[in-house]
Amino acid sequence: QVQLVESGGGSVQAGGSLRLSCVVSGSIVSARTMAWYRRAPGNQREFVARIANGGSTYYRPSVKARFAISRDNGKNTVYLQLNNLRPEDTAIYYCNDALTSLPWGQGTQVTVSS
């Protein structure tokens, strides 16, 4: 069974940085288009960024200049580098296959204070 385990979240002040990790077990991540999503308090889960198996990336406009998605196929891991964080980035961050939804992991909490 495929499992997704996110980590790397924390509490930072505005302008700070974090690096999130998503370890995929039970499947080969290199064949997948992987994505990061987030859910802020009171909101629905929303798309943040994705990376195709060929390496091309796509971001929601509000994070494009600040976040960077990457992957290490050898470690079966997908990363999300978060820079210049804003209070509105506060959310639980999740990873998943962008094309074929897998069972969701527990996510990792990111809290940004002003």
PDB file of C-alpha atoms in Angstrom:
ATOM      1  CA  GLN A   1       0.000   0.000   0.000  1.00  0.00           C
ATOM      2  CA  VAL A   2       1.257   3.448  -0.926  1.00  0.00           C
ATOM      3  CA  GLN A   3       1.986   5.745   2.001  1.00  0.00           C
ATOM      4  CA  LEU A   4       2.856   9.446   2.022  1.00  0.00           C
ATOM      5  CA  VAL A   5       4.695  10.914   4.998  1.00  0.00           C
ATOM      6  CA  GLU A   6       5.191  14.672   5.144  1.00  0.00           C
ATOM      7  CA  SER A   7       7.607  16.438   7.482  1.00  0.00           C
ATOM      8  CA  GLY A   8       9.587  19.623   7.923  1.00  0.00           C
ATOM      9  CA  GLY A   9       6.881  22.024   9.018  1.00  0.00           C
ATOM     10  CA  GLY A  10       7.224  24.411  11.923  1.00  0.00           C
ATOM     11  CA  SER A  11       6.600  27.888  13.254  1.00  0.00           C
ATOM     12  CA  VAL A  12       8.487  30.784  11.704  1.00  0.00           C
ATOM     13  CA  GLN A  13       8.217  34.537  11.479  1.00  0.00           C
ATOM     14  CA  ALA A  14       7.251  36.277   8.283  1.00  0.00           C
ATOM     15  CA  GLY A  15      10.152  36.242   5.846  1.00  0.00           C
ATOM     16  CA  GLY A  16      11.459  32.944   7.142  1.00  0.00           C
ATOM     17  CA  SER A  17      12.064  29.688   5.298  1.00  0.00           C
ATOM     18  CA  LEU A  18      11.224  26.017   5.684  1.00  0.00           C
ATOM     19  CA  ARG A  19      11.894  22.887   3.659  1.00  0.00           C
ATOM     20  CA  LEU A  20       9.156  20.302   3.546  1.00  0.00           C
ATOM     21  CA  SER A  21       9.750  16.662   2.656  1.00  0.00           C
ATOM     22  CA  CYS A  22       7.387  13.982   1.417  1.00  0.00           C
ATOM     23  CA  VAL A  23       8.615  10.402   1.533  1.00  0.00           C
ATOM     24  CA  VAL A  24       6.673   7.986  -0.650  1.00  0.00           C
ATOM     25  CA  SER A  25       6.666   4.305   0.225  1.00  0.00           C
ATOM     26  CA  GLY A  26       5.050   1.465  -1.656  1.00  0.00           C
ATOM     27  CA  SER A  27       5.437   3.125  -5.054  1.00  0.00           C
ATOM     28  CA  ILE A  28       8.131   4.514  -7.335  1.00  0.00           C
ATOM     29  CA  VAL A  29       7.837   8.292  -7.248  1.00  0.00           C
ATOM     30  CA  SER A  30       9.881   8.811 -10.428  1.00  0.00           C
ATOM     31  CA  ALA A  31       6.948   7.674 -12.564  1.00  0.00           C
ATOM     32  CA  ARG A  32       4.499  10.087 -10.954  1.00  0.00           C
ATOM     33  CA  THR A  33       3.600  13.731 -11.287  1.00  0.00           C
ATOM     34  CA  MET A  34       3.750  14.800  -7.656  1.00  0.00           C
ATOM     35  CA  ALA A  35       2.190  17.853  -6.086  1.00  0.00           C
ATOM     36  CA  TRP A  36       1.948  19.772  -2.861  1.00  0.00           C
ATOM     37  CA  TYR A  37      -1.353  21.030  -1.486  1.00  0.00           C
ATOM     38  CA  ARG A  38      -2.307  22.971   1.618  1.00  0.00           C
ATOM     39  CA  ARG A  39      -5.337  23.526   3.794  1.00  0.00           C
ATOM     40  CA  ALA A  40      -5.628  26.697   5.817  1.00  0.00           C
ATOM     41  CA  PRO A  41      -7.971  26.864   8.830  1.00  0.00           C
ATOM     42  CA  GLY A  42     -11.569  27.092   7.643  1.00  0.00           C
ATOM     43  CA  ASN A  43     -10.612  26.634   3.990  1.00  0.00           C
ATOM     44  CA  GLN A  44     -10.631  23.793   1.517  1.00  0.00           C
ATOM     45  CA  ARG A  45      -7.455  22.076   0.424  1.00  0.00           C
ATOM     46  CA  GLU A  46      -5.783  23.974  -2.428  1.00  0.00           C
ATOM     47  CA  PHE A  47      -3.091  23.243  -4.960  1.00  0.00           C
ATOM     48  CA  VAL A  48       0.360  24.740  -4.325  1.00  0.00           C
ATOM     49  CA  ALA A  49       2.855  23.248  -6.795  1.00  0.00           C
ATOM     50  CA  ARG A  50       3.516  20.188  -8.927  1.00  0.00           C
ATOM     51  CA  ILE A  51       6.479  18.532 -10.599  1.00  0.00           C
ATOM     52  CA  ALA A  52       6.144  16.153 -13.527  1.00  0.00           C
ATOM     53  CA  ASN A  53       8.191  13.007 -13.928  1.00  0.00           C
ATOM     54  CA  GLY A  54      10.234  14.902 -16.527  1.00  0.00           C
ATOM     55  CA  GLY A  55      10.989  17.669 -14.065  1.00  0.00           C
ATOM     56  CA  SER A  56       8.761  20.468 -15.327  1.00  0.00           C
ATOM     57  CA  THR A  57       7.120  22.472 -12.562  1.00  0.00           C
ATOM     58  CA  TYR A  58       4.010  24.576 -12.081  1.00  0.00           C
ATOM     59  CA  TYR A  59       2.965  26.812  -9.179  1.00  0.00           C
ATOM     60  CA  ARG A  60      -0.070  28.690  -7.998  1.00  0.00           C
ATOM     61  CA  PRO A  61       0.647  32.372  -8.739  1.00  0.00           C
ATOM     62  CA  SER A  62       0.826  33.502  -5.118  1.00  0.00           C
ATOM     63  CA  VAL A  63       3.802  31.233  -4.362  1.00  0.00           C
ATOM     64  CA  LYS A  64       5.583  31.060  -7.715  1.00  0.00           C
ATOM     65  CA  ALA A  65       8.430  33.438  -6.823  1.00  0.00           C
ATOM     66  CA  ARG A  66       8.831  32.115  -3.278  1.00  0.00           C
ATOM     67  CA  PHE A  67       8.403  28.331  -3.276  1.00  0.00           C
ATOM     68  CA  ALA A  68      10.358  25.656  -5.141  1.00  0.00           C
ATOM     69  CA  ILE A  69       9.318  22.058  -5.674  1.00  0.00           C
ATOM     70  CA  SER A  70      11.905  19.374  -6.378  1.00  0.00           C
ATOM     71  CA  ARG A  71      12.296  15.631  -6.239  1.00  0.00           C
ATOM     72  CA  ASP A  72      14.975  13.055  -5.434  1.00  0.00           C
ATOM     73  CA  ASN A  73      13.958   9.887  -7.217  1.00  0.00           C
ATOM     74  CA  GLY A  74      16.717   7.915  -5.536  1.00  0.00           C
ATOM     75  CA  LYS A  75      15.214   8.720  -2.156  1.00  0.00           C
ATOM     76  CA  ASN A  76      11.626   8.460  -3.397  1.00  0.00           C
ATOM     77  CA  THR A  77      11.123  11.916  -1.909  1.00  0.00           C
ATOM     78  CA  VAL A  78       9.541  15.169  -3.027  1.00  0.00           C
ATOM     79  CA  TYR A  79      10.506  18.502  -1.468  1.00  0.00           C
ATOM     80  CA  LEU A  80       8.968  21.937  -1.174  1.00  0.00           C
ATOM     81  CA  GLN A  81      11.280  24.813  -0.312  1.00  0.00           C
ATOM     82  CA  LEU A  82       9.307  27.680   1.215  1.00  0.00           C
ATOM     83  CA  ASN A  83      11.018  31.084   1.208  1.00  0.00           C
ATOM     84  CA  ASN A  84       9.879  34.550   2.227  1.00  0.00           C
ATOM     85  CA  LEU A  85       6.945  33.061   4.086  1.00  0.00           C
ATOM     86  CA  ARG A  86       3.842  35.137   4.773  1.00  0.00           C
ATOM     87  CA  PRO A  87       1.144  34.734   7.448  1.00  0.00           C
ATOM     88  CA  GLU A  88      -1.292  33.700   4.711  1.00  0.00           C
ATOM     89  CA  ASP A  89       0.923  30.667   4.006  1.00  0.00           C
ATOM     90  CA  THR A  90      -0.126  29.220   7.375  1.00  0.00           C
ATOM     91  CA  ALA A  91      -1.690  25.825   6.665  1.00  0.00           C
ATOM     92  CA  ILE A  92      -1.248  22.089   6.827  1.00  0.00           C
ATOM     93  CA  TYR A  93       0.782  21.024   3.804  1.00  0.00           C
ATOM     94  CA  TYR A  94       0.220  17.703   2.063  1.00  0.00           C
ATOM     95  CA  CYS A  95       1.765  15.930  -0.900  1.00  0.00           C
ATOM     96  CA  ASN A  96       0.031  13.606  -3.347  1.00  0.00           C
ATOM     97  CA  ASP A  97       0.049  12.367  -6.900  1.00  0.00           C
ATOM     98  CA  ALA A  98      -1.358  15.181  -9.030  1.00  0.00           C
ATOM     99  CA  LEU A  99      -3.012  12.823 -11.520  1.00  0.00           C
ATOM    100  CA  THR A 100      -4.017   9.753  -9.517  1.00  0.00           C
ATOM    101  CA  SER A 101      -4.976  10.536  -5.946  1.00  0.00           C
ATOM    102  CA  LEU A 102      -3.294   8.390  -3.334  1.00  0.00           C
ATOM    103  CA  PRO A 103      -4.340   7.976   0.321  1.00  0.00           C
ATOM    104  CA  TRP A 104      -3.570  11.278   2.020  1.00  0.00           C
ATOM    105  CA  GLY A 105      -0.878  11.487   4.644  1.00  0.00           C
ATOM    106  CA  GLN A 106      -1.141  13.374   7.905  1.00  0.00           C
ATOM    107  CA  GLY A 107       0.406  16.518   6.486  1.00  0.00           C
ATOM    108  CA  THR A 108       2.848  18.881   8.140  1.00  0.00           C
ATOM    109  CA  GLN A 109       1.837  22.118   9.865  1.00  0.00           C
ATOM    110  CA  VAL A 110       3.365  25.417   8.759  1.00  0.00           C
ATOM    111  CA  THR A 111       2.645  28.445  10.938  1.00  0.00           C
ATOM    112  CA  VAL A 112       3.852  31.907   9.956  1.00  0.00           C
ATOM    113  CA  SER A 113       3.580  34.780  12.404  1.00  0.00           C
ATOM    114  CA  SER A 114       3.720  38.442  11.497  1.00  0.00           C
TER     115      SER A 114
END
